[in-house]
Amino acid sequence: MKNIIVLSLISILLWGSGCTEQNKLSVPSLSPNPTDNSQELSVEPTAIPLPSATPAPIVTQVTLGAVGDILIHNRVYEDAKKPDGSYSFNKMFTLVKDILQKPDILVANQESMTGGTELGLSSYPMFNSPHEIGDALKDAGVDFVTMANNHTMDKKEKGILSALAYWDKIGMPHTGAYKSQADRDTIRTMTQNDITFSFLAYTYGTNGIPVPKDKPYLVNLIQEDLMKKDIERAKKLGDVTVVSLHWGIEYQIEPNAEQLRIAKLLADWGVDIIIGTHPHVLQPSAWIKNASGHKTFVMYSLGNFISAQSELLQWIGGMGTITIVKTQVGDKSTIDLVQPTFTPTFTYSKKYKGFQIIPMAQLDNQHLANAKQQLYKTKLHMRKYIPDLIYP
């Protein structure tokens, strides 16, 4: 029995000796500088992509203004004549100059051709006005003139070319009448505050005076195919398309069916602003929304800004404005039209002497009987389709 116990003890001792030397557990080295030839594992940090930041919107705005017919009857240019035989119309705009200089861009319809004295001055029914009316308009704050109207051909091609030359001489941009086909095909643009405007102008006719068949470019007529092509080109050149239309029926205070039809047509084509002239009296402005939701601002008629016509409503005109807001986000932009305004004006003279354009808000009963009541009626009339129309 003892022999068995001894043998068992010897076996246990031998087994323990084997565990401590021959079968010892090998633990991998965690030393930062291993001495063996194994390759060190390199772990690169992985960047987590972040969503790209949306560019901050860039917002700019421009106020565009427009006045109606500049219709220089003989009584007006005779009142402007100086002792030396030249003409100065500047004093006629003195009381509205501050108002006219408020818009960033101001458009006027030069209805009587400014062919100058060399072609012989004339009045109704076939007008020709002194060049100097252009100087007065520029001094007063007008930035752009339209020339497509029923009197464009009154002095034929010579009158147009003389007028164009003078506008170019004084640096006044213009559209609606042209010296060549290439000139006509060049759409006029203006840029203010990173907003580009394209300008077009058309007239219903030329009082029966034919436009030469070989020179159709002399004046733009309201022809739908022509207008649509021009508008398509204009929209590609600018952010805002402005179309001046000489249309409607004289002395009617509401737009007629044809005006409404054409305005809707242009709105459907994406025109932004329509400036209406010809009726010689005020017609209310309006908004038109097309099927895609695009809004067009229409000034159906701005009346006469200056003339020597003889009836009360023909003495009342004014300046309409609209503010254009451009929002640029990255390479995309949107245009909004906001804050339409209207400032009524009155052409005052005393027995056709001392012509002055006066803001109606400044009139008293010496200028016009019941002046405040007439101002109230004018505001009410112009707000007919835009109840929130602003009167600055």
XYZ file of C-alpha atoms in Angstrom:
392
model
C 0.000 0.000 0.000
C 2.808 2.387 0.899
C 4.492 1.510 -2.373
C 1.348 2.629 -4.201
C 1.212 5.918 -2.294
C 4.880 6.660 -3.008
C 4.451 5.972 -6.676
C 1.409 8.297 -6.763
C 3.355 11.113 -5.128
C 6.196 10.717 -7.581
C 3.726 10.871 -10.492
C 2.135 14.084 -9.187
C 5.503 15.759 -8.760
C 6.579 14.824 -12.282
C 3.320 16.182 -13.774
C 3.655 19.504 -11.966
C 7.214 19.859 -13.221
C 6.010 19.434 -16.833
C 3.411 22.166 -16.478
C 5.892 24.716 -15.274
C 8.500 24.228 -17.918
C 7.435 22.338 -21.025
C 3.733 23.394 -21.324
C 4.048 26.962 -20.105
C 1.274 29.319 -21.620
C 2.728 31.812 -24.103
C 1.108 35.356 -23.924
C 1.608 37.714 -26.873
C 3.757 40.721 -26.090
C 1.893 44.033 -25.673
C 5.074 46.033 -25.794
C 4.804 49.188 -27.958
C 8.165 48.302 -29.461
C 8.086 44.600 -30.241
C 11.454 42.960 -30.942
C 10.128 40.269 -33.257
C 9.736 40.562 -37.033
C 5.920 40.642 -37.068
C 4.224 43.540 -38.975
C 2.617 46.326 -36.903
C -1.103 46.840 -37.552
C -1.839 50.416 -38.674
C -5.413 51.724 -38.250
C -6.363 54.921 -40.219
C -9.243 57.075 -38.855
C -12.296 57.073 -41.167
C -13.870 60.480 -41.916
C -17.637 60.578 -41.477
C -19.237 62.577 -44.349
C -21.268 65.574 -43.197
C -24.252 66.944 -45.130
C -23.267 69.926 -47.315
C -24.410 73.269 -45.938
C -27.194 75.077 -47.857
C -25.837 78.348 -49.278
C -27.204 81.428 -47.579
C -29.796 83.185 -49.773
C -28.728 86.438 -51.426
C -31.653 88.859 -51.661
C -31.608 91.976 -53.852
C -34.381 94.299 -54.971
C -35.139 97.000 -57.535
C -38.067 99.397 -57.773
C -39.276 99.967 -61.332
C -41.431 103.014 -62.028
C -43.367 104.203 -65.073
C -45.158 107.357 -66.170
C -47.608 107.782 -69.012
C -47.711 109.816 -72.196
C -45.255 112.645 -72.798
C -47.416 114.410 -75.372
C -45.933 117.751 -76.399
C -48.661 119.875 -77.942
C -47.725 123.230 -79.439
C -48.942 125.055 -76.321
C -46.436 123.052 -74.268
C -43.410 123.664 -76.485
C -44.346 127.318 -76.975
C -44.360 127.677 -73.189
C -40.892 126.093 -73.118
C -39.399 128.404 -75.753
C -36.578 130.681 -74.600
C -35.719 134.154 -75.980
C -32.803 132.722 -77.963
C -35.120 130.313 -79.804
C -34.034 127.177 -77.934
C -36.306 125.205 -75.600
C -36.197 124.209 -71.952
C -38.857 121.985 -70.391
C -37.007 121.450 -67.105
C -39.140 123.839 -65.034
C -42.251 121.823 -65.893
C -40.855 118.835 -63.948
C -39.491 120.736 -60.931
C -42.265 119.803 -58.486
C -42.190 116.075 -59.324
C -38.432 115.676 -59.675
C -37.982 114.249 -56.169
C -40.748 111.719 -56.804
C -39.402 110.676 -60.203
C -35.942 110.017 -58.795
C -37.150 107.519 -56.186
C -37.440 104.419 -58.434
C -34.210 102.646 -59.375
C -35.422 102.548 -62.994
C -38.037 104.923 -64.423
C -39.717 104.386 -67.816
C -41.619 107.039 -69.807
C -43.635 106.843 -73.026
C -42.392 109.564 -75.394
C -45.543 109.739 -77.468
C -44.718 112.711 -79.683
C -41.670 112.053 -81.837
C -38.699 114.212 -80.878
C -37.484 114.890 -84.416
C -36.244 118.377 -83.514
C -36.688 121.833 -85.034
C -34.900 120.963 -88.279
C -37.881 118.858 -89.341
C -40.383 121.517 -88.323
C -42.204 121.411 -84.998
C -45.846 120.383 -85.100
C -48.757 119.444 -82.893
C -51.973 117.426 -83.193
C -52.691 115.437 -85.281
C -49.117 114.845 -86.513
C -46.604 115.648 -83.815
C -42.954 116.618 -83.893
C -41.313 117.891 -80.721
C -38.067 119.658 -79.796
C -35.113 117.466 -78.904
C -34.846 119.319 -75.606
C -37.752 117.422 -74.045
C -35.289 114.534 -73.866
C -32.883 116.608 -71.775
C -35.681 117.535 -69.373
C -36.778 113.915 -68.955
C -33.243 112.786 -68.217
C -32.695 115.617 -65.750
C -35.972 114.789 -64.003
C -35.008 111.144 -63.459
C -36.272 109.164 -66.460
C -33.951 106.242 -67.280
C -35.656 104.645 -70.287
C -38.103 105.767 -72.992
C -40.501 103.783 -75.147
C -41.228 104.984 -78.693
C -43.823 102.589 -80.117
C -47.097 104.503 -80.391
C -49.614 105.794 -82.916
C -47.495 108.925 -83.575
C -44.190 107.145 -84.265
C -44.574 107.584 -88.036
C -45.806 111.210 -87.921
C -42.530 112.466 -89.427
C -41.826 109.221 -91.247
C -38.383 107.647 -91.163
C -36.570 110.993 -90.870
C -38.367 111.790 -87.647
C -37.541 108.401 -86.153
C -33.867 108.579 -87.117
C -33.507 112.116 -85.768
C -35.146 111.145 -82.486
C -33.021 108.014 -82.132
C -29.835 109.971 -82.788
C -30.676 112.462 -80.061
C -31.596 109.824 -77.506
C -28.276 108.136 -78.219
C -26.446 111.462 -77.954
C -27.735 112.118 -74.439
C -27.330 108.489 -73.352
C -31.009 107.639 -72.971
C -31.865 103.956 -73.595
C -34.947 103.397 -75.757
C -37.008 100.753 -77.509
C -40.024 100.417 -79.825
C -38.612 102.255 -82.892
C -35.397 101.367 -84.688
C -32.942 102.393 -87.385
C -32.324 98.926 -88.865
C -33.345 95.287 -88.615
C -30.225 94.523 -86.596
C -31.127 97.356 -84.233
C -34.659 96.021 -83.901
C -33.414 92.504 -83.184
C -31.226 93.760 -80.331
C -33.304 93.499 -77.168
C -32.582 96.281 -74.717
C -31.588 95.254 -71.198
C -30.692 97.108 -68.020
C -29.151 95.671 -64.848
C -29.574 97.100 -61.353
C -28.630 95.361 -58.094
C -27.890 92.112 -59.950
C -31.404 92.064 -61.481
C -31.526 92.242 -65.289
C -34.551 93.721 -67.051
C -35.466 93.109 -70.701
C -37.586 95.806 -72.369
C -39.975 95.527 -75.326
C -42.556 97.966 -76.755
C -45.388 97.705 -79.309
C -48.258 99.824 -80.661
C -51.689 98.945 -82.030
C -51.049 101.103 -85.134
C -49.687 104.342 -86.603
C -52.811 106.399 -87.383
C -53.079 105.036 -90.893
C -49.553 106.065 -91.903
C -48.108 102.904 -93.440
C -44.864 101.438 -92.199
C -42.706 100.818 -95.315
C -42.903 97.162 -96.307
C -39.148 97.006 -96.796
C -38.531 98.635 -93.383
C -40.880 96.929 -90.929
C -38.305 97.491 -88.198
C -39.084 101.224 -87.957
C -41.772 100.596 -85.336
C -43.000 97.513 -83.476
C -46.655 96.682 -84.059
C -48.812 94.497 -81.816
C -48.554 91.245 -83.757
C -48.903 88.118 -81.644
C -46.391 85.915 -83.461
C -43.790 88.675 -83.395
C -44.360 89.470 -79.731
C -44.200 85.836 -78.660
C -40.838 85.303 -80.351
C -39.462 88.528 -78.882
C -40.684 87.625 -75.405
C -39.093 84.181 -75.597
C -35.756 85.800 -76.436
C -36.190 88.520 -73.813
C -36.831 85.987 -71.049
C -33.537 84.268 -71.819
C -31.636 87.548 -71.492
C -32.993 88.799 -68.192
C -34.649 88.070 -64.878
C -37.625 90.361 -65.529
C -39.460 90.998 -68.814
C -41.139 94.398 -69.197
C -43.484 95.084 -72.129
C -44.896 98.515 -72.989
C -48.156 98.394 -74.956
C -49.800 101.343 -76.696
C -53.355 100.028 -76.734
C -56.968 100.533 -75.752
C -59.523 103.217 -76.581
C -58.880 106.896 -75.974
C -60.624 108.461 -72.960
C -62.038 105.177 -71.636
C -61.325 104.778 -67.918
C -61.551 100.959 -67.998
C -59.540 98.480 -70.086
C -61.529 97.074 -72.985
C -61.915 93.422 -73.960
C -58.931 93.506 -76.315
C -56.640 94.904 -73.633
C -57.769 92.187 -71.232
C -57.205 89.497 -73.863
C -53.716 90.672 -74.791
C -52.727 91.138 -71.149
C -53.747 87.548 -70.368
C -51.870 86.329 -73.438
C -48.668 88.051 -72.320
C -49.147 86.761 -68.781
C -49.442 83.224 -70.176
C -46.152 83.798 -72.019
C -44.438 84.756 -68.770
C -44.205 88.542 -69.051
C -43.650 90.079 -65.616
C -44.701 93.723 -66.055
C -46.970 95.422 -68.619
C -46.951 99.216 -68.974
C -50.050 100.503 -70.763
C -50.365 103.822 -72.598
C -52.605 105.593 -75.170
C -56.040 106.147 -73.546
C -54.852 109.565 -72.163
C -56.747 108.850 -68.944
C -55.999 106.598 -65.996
C -57.121 102.976 -66.002
C -56.709 100.802 -62.874
C -53.754 98.475 -62.464
C -54.225 94.754 -61.797
C -52.572 91.403 -61.125
C -52.945 88.491 -63.548
C -52.007 84.957 -62.476
C -51.428 82.366 -65.204
C -51.977 78.606 -65.019
C -48.508 77.961 -63.578
C -49.005 80.513 -60.803
C -46.805 83.200 -62.369
C -48.019 86.725 -61.513
C -47.994 89.624 -63.973
C -48.409 93.239 -62.883
C -50.413 95.264 -65.419
C -50.702 99.047 -65.482
C -53.506 99.264 -68.050
C -53.107 103.022 -68.603
C -51.021 105.636 -66.819
C -52.795 108.531 -68.537
C -51.027 111.695 -69.662
C -47.988 112.756 -67.695
C -47.815 116.046 -69.578
C -49.980 117.390 -72.395
C -52.166 120.346 -73.345
C -55.379 118.383 -73.693
C -58.455 120.152 -72.425
C -60.437 117.860 -70.099
C -59.973 117.212 -66.382
C -59.285 113.469 -66.631
C -56.672 114.175 -69.325
C -54.757 116.374 -66.877
C -54.529 113.592 -64.289
C -51.742 111.053 -64.633
C -49.171 109.622 -62.308
C -46.286 107.307 -61.603
C -46.834 103.616 -60.938
C -44.133 101.511 -59.308
C -43.519 97.866 -58.478
C -40.692 96.370 -56.426
C -38.883 93.338 -57.809
C -37.232 91.015 -55.263
C -34.657 88.465 -56.439
C -33.680 85.616 -54.113
C -30.561 83.707 -55.178
C -29.718 80.368 -53.527
C -26.692 78.749 -55.133
C -27.296 78.685 -58.874
C -31.080 79.009 -58.557
C -33.047 82.230 -58.285
C -36.661 83.310 -57.853
C -38.372 86.608 -58.665
C -41.211 88.138 -56.658
C -43.179 91.306 -57.431
C -44.339 93.206 -54.342
C -45.601 96.572 -53.087
C -47.361 98.145 -56.092
C -47.727 101.896 -55.648
C -49.271 104.824 -57.472
C -48.600 108.550 -57.097
C -51.268 110.703 -58.819
C -50.073 113.836 -60.623
C -51.762 116.783 -62.302
C -50.711 118.910 -65.279
C -51.389 122.480 -64.252
C -51.345 125.594 -66.406
C -53.020 128.968 -66.287
C -54.649 129.462 -69.652
C -52.001 127.129 -71.121
C -49.119 129.143 -69.682
C -46.686 128.118 -66.979
C -47.096 124.350 -67.382
C -46.144 122.376 -64.282
C -46.624 118.765 -63.258
C -47.735 118.736 -59.616
C -48.300 115.801 -57.223
C -52.057 115.764 -56.612
C -51.472 115.591 -52.868
C -49.970 119.096 -53.109
C -52.852 120.651 -55.035
C -55.119 123.241 -53.517
C -58.342 124.746 -54.803
C -56.414 127.459 -56.630
C -54.906 124.779 -58.859
C -58.047 122.675 -59.161
C -61.554 123.099 -57.825
C -62.335 120.504 -55.147
C -58.729 119.291 -55.313
C -58.944 116.932 -52.312
C -62.143 115.353 -53.593
C -60.551 114.792 -57.009
C -57.553 113.152 -55.332
C -59.873 110.862 -53.359
C -61.753 109.872 -56.541
C -58.481 109.147 -58.339
C -57.209 106.912 -55.539
C -60.513 105.054 -55.370
C -60.446 104.492 -59.132
C -56.876 103.182 -59.193
C -57.556 100.792 -56.284
C -60.460 99.110 -58.049
C -58.583 95.862 -58.819
C -55.801 96.142 -56.215
C -57.419 97.196 -52.905
C -54.032 97.296 -51.140
C -52.422 99.546 -53.771
C -50.009 101.815 -51.905
C -50.102 105.609 -52.141
C -46.682 106.813 -50.906
